[in-house]
Amino acid sequence: MSTNSTNICAHRGDSSRFRENTIVAIKSAIDSGAAVVEIDVRISKDGKVVVIHDPTLERIWGLDRNVSEVNWSEISQLGAGENKVPLLSDVLPLFENSKSVL
């Protein structure tokens, strides 16, 4: 008898229920028991490490500008609450007491 196990990888967090790569999507993936949570990072114009997949802000956030050409102060105004573009430094603490791996 073989013992097979399946591990779930949450691509950009729980992106089927929430905007990808947001705090709420990442928390949901962790709370759902995902073994791995995959995220993406880019660097803003002022050197902040932001959690976003695309090189531009257009597809998810409706702003036709490259992440690398926009300061964090402007990026941080997109969305609301936990449904915003987070900094990597805001995401890392979510994994401190989690069984999920980033």
mmCIF file of N, CA and C in Angstrom:
data_model
loop_
_atom_site.group_PDB
_atom_site.id
_atom_site.type_symbol
_atom_site.label_atom_id
_atom_site.label_comp_id
_atom_site.label_asym_id
_atom_site.label_seq_id
_atom_site.Cartn_x
_atom_site.Cartn_y
_atom_site.Cartn_z
ATOM 1 N N MET A 1 0.843 -1.173 0.000
ATOM 2 C CA MET A 1 0.000 0.000 0.000
ATOM 3 C C MET A 1 0.890 1.239 0.000
ATOM 4 N N SER A 2 0.641 2.142 -0.926
ATOM 5 C CA SER A 2 1.447 3.359 -0.971
ATOM 6 C C SER A 2 0.717 4.490 -0.257
ATOM 7 N N THR A 3 1.493 5.367 0.283
ATOM 8 C CA THR A 3 0.900 6.542 0.925
ATOM 9 C C THR A 3 1.268 7.763 0.100
ATOM 10 N N ASN A 4 0.288 8.299 -0.532
ATOM 11 C CA ASN A 4 0.490 9.500 -1.334
ATOM 12 C C ASN A 4 -0.097 10.690 -0.599
ATOM 13 N N SER A 5 0.583 11.773 -0.685
ATOM 14 C CA SER A 5 0.032 12.995 -0.107
ATOM 15 C C SER A 5 0.045 14.084 -1.171
ATOM 16 N N THR A 6 -0.856 14.987 -1.027
ATOM 17 C CA THR A 6 -0.955 16.100 -1.956
ATOM 18 C C THR A 6 -0.740 17.386 -1.183
ATOM 19 N N ASN A 7 0.123 18.210 -1.690
ATOM 20 C CA ASN A 7 0.350 19.522 -1.094
ATOM 21 C C ASN A 7 -0.239 20.583 -2.009
ATOM 22 N N ILE A 8 -0.893 21.540 -1.412
ATOM 23 C CA ILE A 8 -1.512 22.621 -2.162
ATOM 24 C C ILE A 8 -0.578 23.826 -2.171
ATOM 25 N N CYS A 9 -0.363 24.372 -3.367
ATOM 26 C CA CYS A 9 0.396 25.608 -3.525
ATOM 27 C C CYS A 9 -0.589 26.702 -3.933
ATOM 28 N N ALA A 10 -0.684 27.728 -3.130
ATOM 29 C CA ALA A 10 -1.599 28.839 -3.412
ATOM 30 C C ALA A 10 -0.862 29.870 -4.263
ATOM 31 N N HIS A 11 -1.206 29.914 -5.532
ATOM 32 C CA HIS A 11 -0.555 30.794 -6.497
ATOM 33 C C HIS A 11 -1.042 32.222 -6.312
ATOM 34 N N ARG A 12 -0.152 33.095 -5.853
ATOM 35 C CA ARG A 12 -0.477 34.496 -5.556
ATOM 36 C C ARG A 12 -1.502 34.611 -4.436
ATOM 37 N N GLY A 13 -1.419 33.678 -3.494
ATOM 38 C CA GLY A 13 -2.384 33.632 -2.397
ATOM 39 C C GLY A 13 -3.647 32.945 -2.853
ATOM 40 N N ASP A 14 -4.737 33.199 -2.168
ATOM 41 C CA ASP A 14 -6.039 32.631 -2.551
ATOM 42 C C ASP A 14 -6.634 33.530 -3.630
ATOM 43 N N SER A 15 -6.010 33.482 -4.805
ATOM 44 C CA SER A 15 -6.383 34.399 -5.891
ATOM 45 C C SER A 15 -7.690 34.025 -6.576
ATOM 46 N N SER A 16 -8.267 32.892 -6.215
ATOM 47 C CA SER A 16 -9.581 32.549 -6.775
ATOM 48 C C SER A 16 -10.696 33.285 -6.028
ATOM 49 N N ARG A 17 -10.403 33.757 -4.813
ATOM 50 C CA ARG A 17 -11.423 34.440 -3.999
ATOM 51 C C ARG A 17 -11.123 35.914 -3.755
ATOM 52 N N PHE A 18 -9.849 36.285 -3.865
ATOM 53 C CA PHE A 18 -9.441 37.653 -3.548
ATOM 54 C C PHE A 18 -8.471 38.173 -4.598
ATOM 55 N N ARG A 19 -8.258 39.489 -4.610
ATOM 56 C CA ARG A 19 -7.251 40.049 -5.513
ATOM 57 C C ARG A 19 -5.905 39.418 -5.202
ATOM 58 N N GLU A 20 -5.236 38.968 -6.242
ATOM 59 C CA GLU A 20 -3.966 38.260 -6.071
ATOM 60 C C GLU A 20 -2.922 39.109 -5.346
ATOM 61 N N ASN A 21 -2.089 38.411 -4.577
ATOM 62 C CA ASN A 21 -0.951 39.007 -3.878
ATOM 63 C C ASN A 21 -1.326 40.080 -2.860
ATOM 64 N N THR A 22 -2.563 40.085 -2.383
ATOM 65 C CA THR A 22 -2.956 41.020 -1.327
ATOM 66 C C THR A 22 -2.874 40.308 0.023
ATOM 67 N N ILE A 23 -2.860 41.070 1.088
ATOM 68 C CA ILE A 23 -2.812 40.491 2.436
ATOM 69 C C ILE A 23 -3.979 39.537 2.648
ATOM 70 N N VAL A 24 -5.178 39.948 2.249
ATOM 71 C CA VAL A 24 -6.359 39.102 2.457
ATOM 72 C C VAL A 24 -6.245 37.792 1.668
ATOM 73 N N ALA A 25 -5.690 37.827 0.458
ATOM 74 C CA ALA A 25 -5.506 36.609 -0.341
ATOM 75 C C ALA A 25 -4.465 35.691 0.294
ATOM 76 N N ILE A 26 -3.409 36.278 0.809
ATOM 77 C CA ILE A 26 -2.349 35.492 1.434
ATOM 78 C C ILE A 26 -2.832 34.885 2.751
ATOM 79 N N LYS A 27 -3.529 35.678 3.575
ATOM 80 C CA LYS A 27 -4.090 35.154 4.831
ATOM 81 C C LYS A 27 -5.067 34.016 4.565
ATOM 82 N N SER A 28 -5.904 34.170 3.556
ATOM 83 C CA SER A 28 -6.884 33.136 3.232
ATOM 84 C C SER A 28 -6.192 31.840 2.825
ATOM 85 N N ALA A 29 -5.128 31.943 2.047
ATOM 86 C CA ALA A 29 -4.379 30.751 1.637
ATOM 87 C C ALA A 29 -3.775 30.049 2.851
ATOM 88 N N ILE A 30 -3.204 30.820 3.755
ATOM 89 C CA ILE A 30 -2.627 30.249 4.975
ATOM 90 C C ILE A 30 -3.719 29.589 5.811
ATOM 91 N N ASP A 31 -4.825 30.310 6.019
ATOM 92 C CA ASP A 31 -5.937 29.787 6.829
ATOM 93 C C ASP A 31 -6.576 28.550 6.213
ATOM 94 N N SER A 32 -6.489 28.427 4.888
ATOM 95 C CA SER A 32 -7.058 27.267 4.191
ATOM 96 C C SER A 32 -6.131 26.061 4.228
ATOM 97 N N GLY A 33 -4.924 26.243 4.762
ATOM 98 C CA GLY A 33 -3.993 25.132 4.907
ATOM 99 C C GLY A 33 -3.075 24.894 3.728
ATOM 100 N N ALA A 34 -2.881 25.896 2.884
ATOM 101 C CA ALA A 34 -1.956 25.731 1.759
ATOM 102 C C ALA A 34 -0.557 25.425 2.290
ATOM 103 N N ALA A 35 0.091 24.426 1.706
ATOM 104 C CA ALA A 35 1.447 24.072 2.123
ATOM 105 C C ALA A 35 2.437 25.149 1.701
ATOM 106 N N VAL A 36 2.191 25.714 0.529
ATOM 107 C CA VAL A 36 3.071 26.733 -0.040
ATOM 108 C C VAL A 36 2.213 27.894 -0.524
ATOM 109 N N VAL A 37 2.674 29.106 -0.263
ATOM 110 C CA VAL A 37 2.026 30.297 -0.799
ATOM 111 C C VAL A 37 3.061 31.000 -1.666
ATOM 112 N N GLU A 38 2.775 31.075 -2.954
ATOM 113 C CA GLU A 38 3.683 31.704 -3.910
ATOM 114 C C GLU A 38 3.241 33.145 -4.115
ATOM 115 N N ILE A 39 4.190 34.068 -4.022
ATOM 116 C CA ILE A 39 3.909 35.472 -4.294
ATOM 117 C C ILE A 39 4.953 35.998 -5.270
ATOM 118 N N ASP A 40 4.760 37.218 -5.707
ATOM 119 C CA ASP A 40 5.681 37.862 -6.636
ATOM 120 C C ASP A 40 6.068 39.216 -6.066
ATOM 121 N N VAL A 41 7.283 39.647 -6.339
ATOM 122 C CA VAL A 41 7.714 40.957 -5.861
ATOM 123 C C VAL A 41 8.322 41.782 -6.988
ATOM 124 N N ARG A 42 8.181 43.074 -6.848
ATOM 125 C CA ARG A 42 8.769 44.064 -7.751
ATOM 126 C C ARG A 42 9.312 45.196 -6.887
ATOM 127 N N ILE A 43 10.170 45.998 -7.473
ATOM 128 C CA ILE A 43 10.762 47.123 -6.763
ATOM 129 C C ILE A 43 10.140 48.422 -7.275
ATOM 130 N N SER A 44 9.648 49.244 -6.342
ATOM 131 C CA SER A 44 9.064 50.537 -6.713
ATOM 132 C C SER A 44 10.177 51.535 -7.052
ATOM 133 N N LYS A 45 9.777 52.676 -7.572
ATOM 134 C CA LYS A 45 10.734 53.713 -7.960
ATOM 135 C C LYS A 45 11.626 54.127 -6.795
ATOM 136 N N ASP A 46 11.064 54.148 -5.586
ATOM 137 C CA ASP A 46 11.827 54.566 -4.414
ATOM 138 C C ASP A 46 12.457 53.391 -3.655
ATOM 139 N N GLY A 47 12.516 52.221 -4.313
ATOM 140 C CA GLY A 47 13.259 51.087 -3.764
ATOM 141 C C GLY A 47 12.516 50.193 -2.793
ATOM 142 N N LYS A 48 11.209 50.333 -2.681
ATOM 143 C CA LYS A 48 10.414 49.474 -1.798
ATOM 144 C C LYS A 48 10.122 48.149 -2.501
ATOM 145 N N VAL A 49 10.161 47.049 -1.740
ATOM 146 C CA VAL A 49 9.852 45.725 -2.288
ATOM 147 C C VAL A 49 8.350 45.513 -2.123
ATOM 148 N N VAL A 50 7.622 45.592 -3.250
ATOM 149 C CA VAL A 50 6.168 45.476 -3.236
ATOM 150 C C VAL A 50 5.749 44.111 -3.770
ATOM 151 N N VAL A 51 4.649 43.595 -3.253
ATOM 152 C CA VAL A 51 4.158 42.275 -3.640
ATOM 153 C C VAL A 51 3.148 42.461 -4.763
ATOM 154 N N ILE A 52 3.615 42.212 -5.976
ATOM 155 C CA ILE A 52 2.784 42.340 -7.174
ATOM 156 C C ILE A 52 3.434 41.525 -8.284
ATOM 157 N N HIS A 53 2.636 40.901 -9.114
ATOM 158 C CA HIS A 53 3.159 40.042 -10.169
ATOM 159 C C HIS A 53 3.585 40.812 -11.414
ATOM 160 N N ASP A 54 2.697 41.623 -11.933
ATOM 161 C CA ASP A 54 2.925 42.270 -13.225
ATOM 162 C C ASP A 54 3.922 43.427 -13.117
ATOM 163 N N PRO A 55 4.612 43.722 -14.215
ATOM 164 C CA PRO A 55 5.506 44.885 -14.199
ATOM 165 C C PRO A 55 4.737 46.207 -14.179
ATOM 166 N N THR A 56 3.464 46.167 -14.588
ATOM 167 C CA THR A 56 2.640 47.376 -14.535
ATOM 168 C C THR A 56 1.522 47.190 -13.516
ATOM 169 N N LEU A 57 0.877 48.284 -13.177
ATOM 170 C CA LEU A 57 -0.226 48.273 -12.216
ATOM 171 C C LEU A 57 -1.577 48.193 -12.911
ATOM 172 N N GLU A 58 -1.584 48.035 -14.216
ATOM 173 C CA GLU A 58 -2.821 48.147 -14.993
ATOM 174 C C GLU A 58 -3.800 46.986 -14.810
ATOM 175 N N ARG A 59 -3.372 45.747 -14.977
ATOM 176 C CA ARG A 59 -4.300 44.610 -15.007
ATOM 177 C C ARG A 59 -5.107 44.479 -13.714
ATOM 178 N N ILE A 60 -4.484 44.577 -12.596
ATOM 179 C CA ILE A 60 -5.169 44.389 -11.314
ATOM 180 C C ILE A 60 -5.663 45.708 -10.729
ATOM 181 N N TRP A 61 -4.902 46.770 -10.902
ATOM 182 C CA TRP A 61 -5.176 48.019 -10.194
ATOM 183 C C TRP A 61 -5.668 49.153 -11.081
ATOM 184 N N GLY A 62 -5.668 48.963 -12.416
ATOM 185 C CA GLY A 62 -6.226 49.964 -13.326
ATOM 186 C C GLY A 62 -5.366 51.199 -13.547
ATOM 187 N N LEU A 63 -4.099 51.139 -13.161
ATOM 188 C CA LEU A 63 -3.191 52.268 -13.345
ATOM 189 C C LEU A 63 -2.138 51.865 -14.366
ATOM 190 N N ASP A 64 -2.142 52.512 -15.522
ATOM 191 C CA ASP A 64 -1.251 52.145 -16.625
ATOM 192 C C ASP A 64 0.141 52.752 -16.432
ATOM 193 N N ARG A 65 0.845 52.235 -15.418
ATOM 194 C CA ARG A 65 2.208 52.681 -15.135
ATOM 195 C C ARG A 65 3.025 51.497 -14.647
ATOM 196 N N ASN A 66 4.311 51.535 -14.926
ATOM 197 C CA ASN A 66 5.214 50.497 -14.446
ATOM 198 C C ASN A 66 5.454 50.671 -12.950
ATOM 199 N N VAL A 67 5.499 49.555 -12.238
ATOM 200 C CA VAL A 67 5.775 49.587 -10.800
ATOM 201 C C VAL A 67 7.085 50.320 -10.542
ATOM 202 N N SER A 68 8.075 50.077 -11.371
ATOM 203 C CA SER A 68 9.405 50.667 -11.183
ATOM 204 C C SER A 68 9.437 52.175 -11.406
ATOM 205 N N GLU A 69 8.356 52.734 -11.927
ATOM 206 C CA GLU A 69 8.291 54.177 -12.188
ATOM 207 C C GLU A 69 7.383 54.913 -11.203
ATOM 208 N N VAL A 70 6.872 54.188 -10.192
ATOM 209 C CA VAL A 70 5.917 54.767 -9.248
ATOM 210 C C VAL A 70 6.459 54.618 -7.826
ATOM 211 N N ASN A 71 6.379 55.690 -7.037
ATOM 212 C CA ASN A 71 6.803 55.640 -5.635
ATOM 213 C C ASN A 71 5.787 54.863 -4.803
ATOM 214 N N TRP A 72 6.276 54.283 -3.694
ATOM 215 C CA TRP A 72 5.419 53.522 -2.797
ATOM 216 C C TRP A 72 4.245 54.365 -2.294
ATOM 217 N N SER A 73 4.455 55.633 -2.048
ATOM 218 C CA SER A 73 3.374 56.479 -1.526
ATOM 219 C C SER A 73 2.170 56.481 -2.464
ATOM 220 N N GLU A 74 2.392 56.403 -3.761
ATOM 221 C CA GLU A 74 1.286 56.350 -4.725
ATOM 222 C C GLU A 74 0.714 54.934 -4.831
ATOM 223 N N ILE A 75 1.577 53.931 -4.868
ATOM 224 C CA ILE A 75 1.117 52.537 -4.951
ATOM 225 C C ILE A 75 0.261 52.193 -3.734
ATOM 226 N N SER A 76 0.649 52.678 -2.572
ATOM 227 C CA SER A 76 -0.058 52.339 -1.331
ATOM 228 C C SER A 76 -1.481 52.898 -1.285
ATOM 229 N N GLN A 77 -1.816 53.806 -2.177
ATOM 230 C CA GLN A 77 -3.166 54.381 -2.221
ATOM 231 C C GLN A 77 -4.139 53.527 -3.032
ATOM 232 N N LEU A 78 -3.632 52.531 -3.755
ATOM 233 C CA LEU A 78 -4.489 51.672 -4.581
ATOM 234 C C LEU A 78 -5.186 50.643 -3.706
ATOM 235 N N GLY A 79 -6.479 50.436 -3.906
ATOM 236 C CA GLY A 79 -7.238 49.465 -3.117
ATOM 237 C C GLY A 79 -7.602 50.034 -1.754
ATOM 238 N N ALA A 80 -8.049 49.136 -0.853
ATOM 239 C CA ALA A 80 -8.453 49.562 0.489
ATOM 240 C C ALA A 80 -8.244 48.429 1.490
ATOM 241 N N GLY A 81 -7.906 48.772 2.714
ATOM 242 C CA GLY A 81 -7.744 47.783 3.779
ATOM 243 C C GLY A 81 -6.717 46.721 3.438
ATOM 244 N N GLU A 82 -7.100 45.457 3.605
ATOM 245 C CA GLU A 82 -6.208 44.336 3.292
ATOM 246 C C GLU A 82 -6.254 43.987 1.809
ATOM 247 N N ASN A 83 -7.016 44.725 1.053
ATOM 248 C CA ASN A 83 -7.147 44.509 -0.389
ATOM 249 C C ASN A 83 -6.346 45.580 -1.130
ATOM 250 N N LYS A 84 -5.071 45.699 -0.739
ATOM 251 C CA LYS A 84 -4.156 46.673 -1.313
ATOM 252 C C LYS A 84 -2.869 45.965 -1.711
ATOM 253 N N VAL A 85 -2.025 46.668 -2.448
ATOM 254 C CA VAL A 85 -0.689 46.162 -2.748
ATOM 255 C C VAL A 85 0.117 46.235 -1.449
ATOM 256 N N PRO A 86 0.589 45.094 -0.933
ATOM 257 C CA PRO A 86 1.383 45.146 0.299
ATOM 258 C C PRO A 86 2.883 45.231 0.015
ATOM 259 N N LEU A 87 3.606 45.640 1.017
ATOM 260 C CA LEU A 87 5.059 45.533 0.994
ATOM 261 C C LEU A 87 5.437 44.115 1.411
ATOM 262 N N LEU A 88 6.571 43.634 0.948
ATOM 263 C CA LEU A 88 7.042 42.314 1.376
ATOM 264 C C LEU A 88 7.195 42.281 2.898
ATOM 265 N N SER A 89 7.630 43.374 3.477
ATOM 266 C CA SER A 89 7.811 43.428 4.935
ATOM 267 C C SER A 89 6.493 43.282 5.695
ATOM 268 N N ASP A 90 5.360 43.552 5.048
ATOM 269 C CA ASP A 90 4.047 43.339 5.670
ATOM 270 C C ASP A 90 3.581 41.893 5.532
ATOM 271 N N VAL A 91 4.106 41.195 4.547
ATOM 272 C CA VAL A 91 3.699 39.809 4.275
ATOM 273 C C VAL A 91 4.492 38.814 5.121
ATOM 274 N N LEU A 92 5.765 39.038 5.291
ATOM 275 C CA LEU A 92 6.623 38.071 5.986
ATOM 276 C C LEU A 92 6.125 37.686 7.378
ATOM 277 N N PRO A 93 5.643 38.626 8.203
ATOM 278 C CA PRO A 93 5.160 38.235 9.537
ATOM 279 C C PRO A 93 3.974 37.265 9.516
ATOM 280 N N LEU A 94 3.232 37.220 8.428
ATOM 281 C CA LEU A 94 2.088 36.306 8.336
ATOM 282 C C LEU A 94 2.525 34.845 8.409
ATOM 283 N N PHE A 95 3.792 34.576 8.109
ATOM 284 C CA PHE A 95 4.300 33.204 8.052
ATOM 285 C C PHE A 95 5.045 32.788 9.319
ATOM 286 N N GLU A 96 5.187 33.690 10.279
ATOM 287 C CA GLU A 96 5.969 33.397 11.484
ATOM 288 C C GLU A 96 5.439 32.207 12.275
ATOM 289 N N ASN A 97 4.147 32.109 12.454
ATOM 290 C CA ASN A 97 3.549 31.005 13.224
ATOM 291 C C ASN A 97 2.667 30.137 12.340
ATOM 292 N N SER A 98 3.034 30.030 11.088
ATOM 293 C CA SER A 98 2.222 29.319 10.108
ATOM 294 C C SER A 98 2.905 28.030 9.674
ATOM 295 N N LYS A 99 2.108 27.051 9.294
ATOM 296 C CA LYS A 99 2.648 25.826 8.707
ATOM 297 C C LYS A 99 2.913 26.015 7.218
ATOM 298 N N SER A 100 2.375 27.076 6.650
ATOM 299 C CA SER A 100 2.582 27.366 5.230
ATOM 300 C C SER A 100 3.990 27.907 5.014
ATOM 301 N N VAL A 101 4.530 27.612 3.849
ATOM 302 C CA VAL A 101 5.854 28.079 3.460
ATOM 303 C C VAL A 101 5.681 29.120 2.370
ATOM 304 N N LEU A 102 6.456 30.176 2.469
ATOM 305 C CA LEU A 102 6.415 31.226 1.455
ATOM 306 C C LEU A 102 7.359 30.873 0.336
#
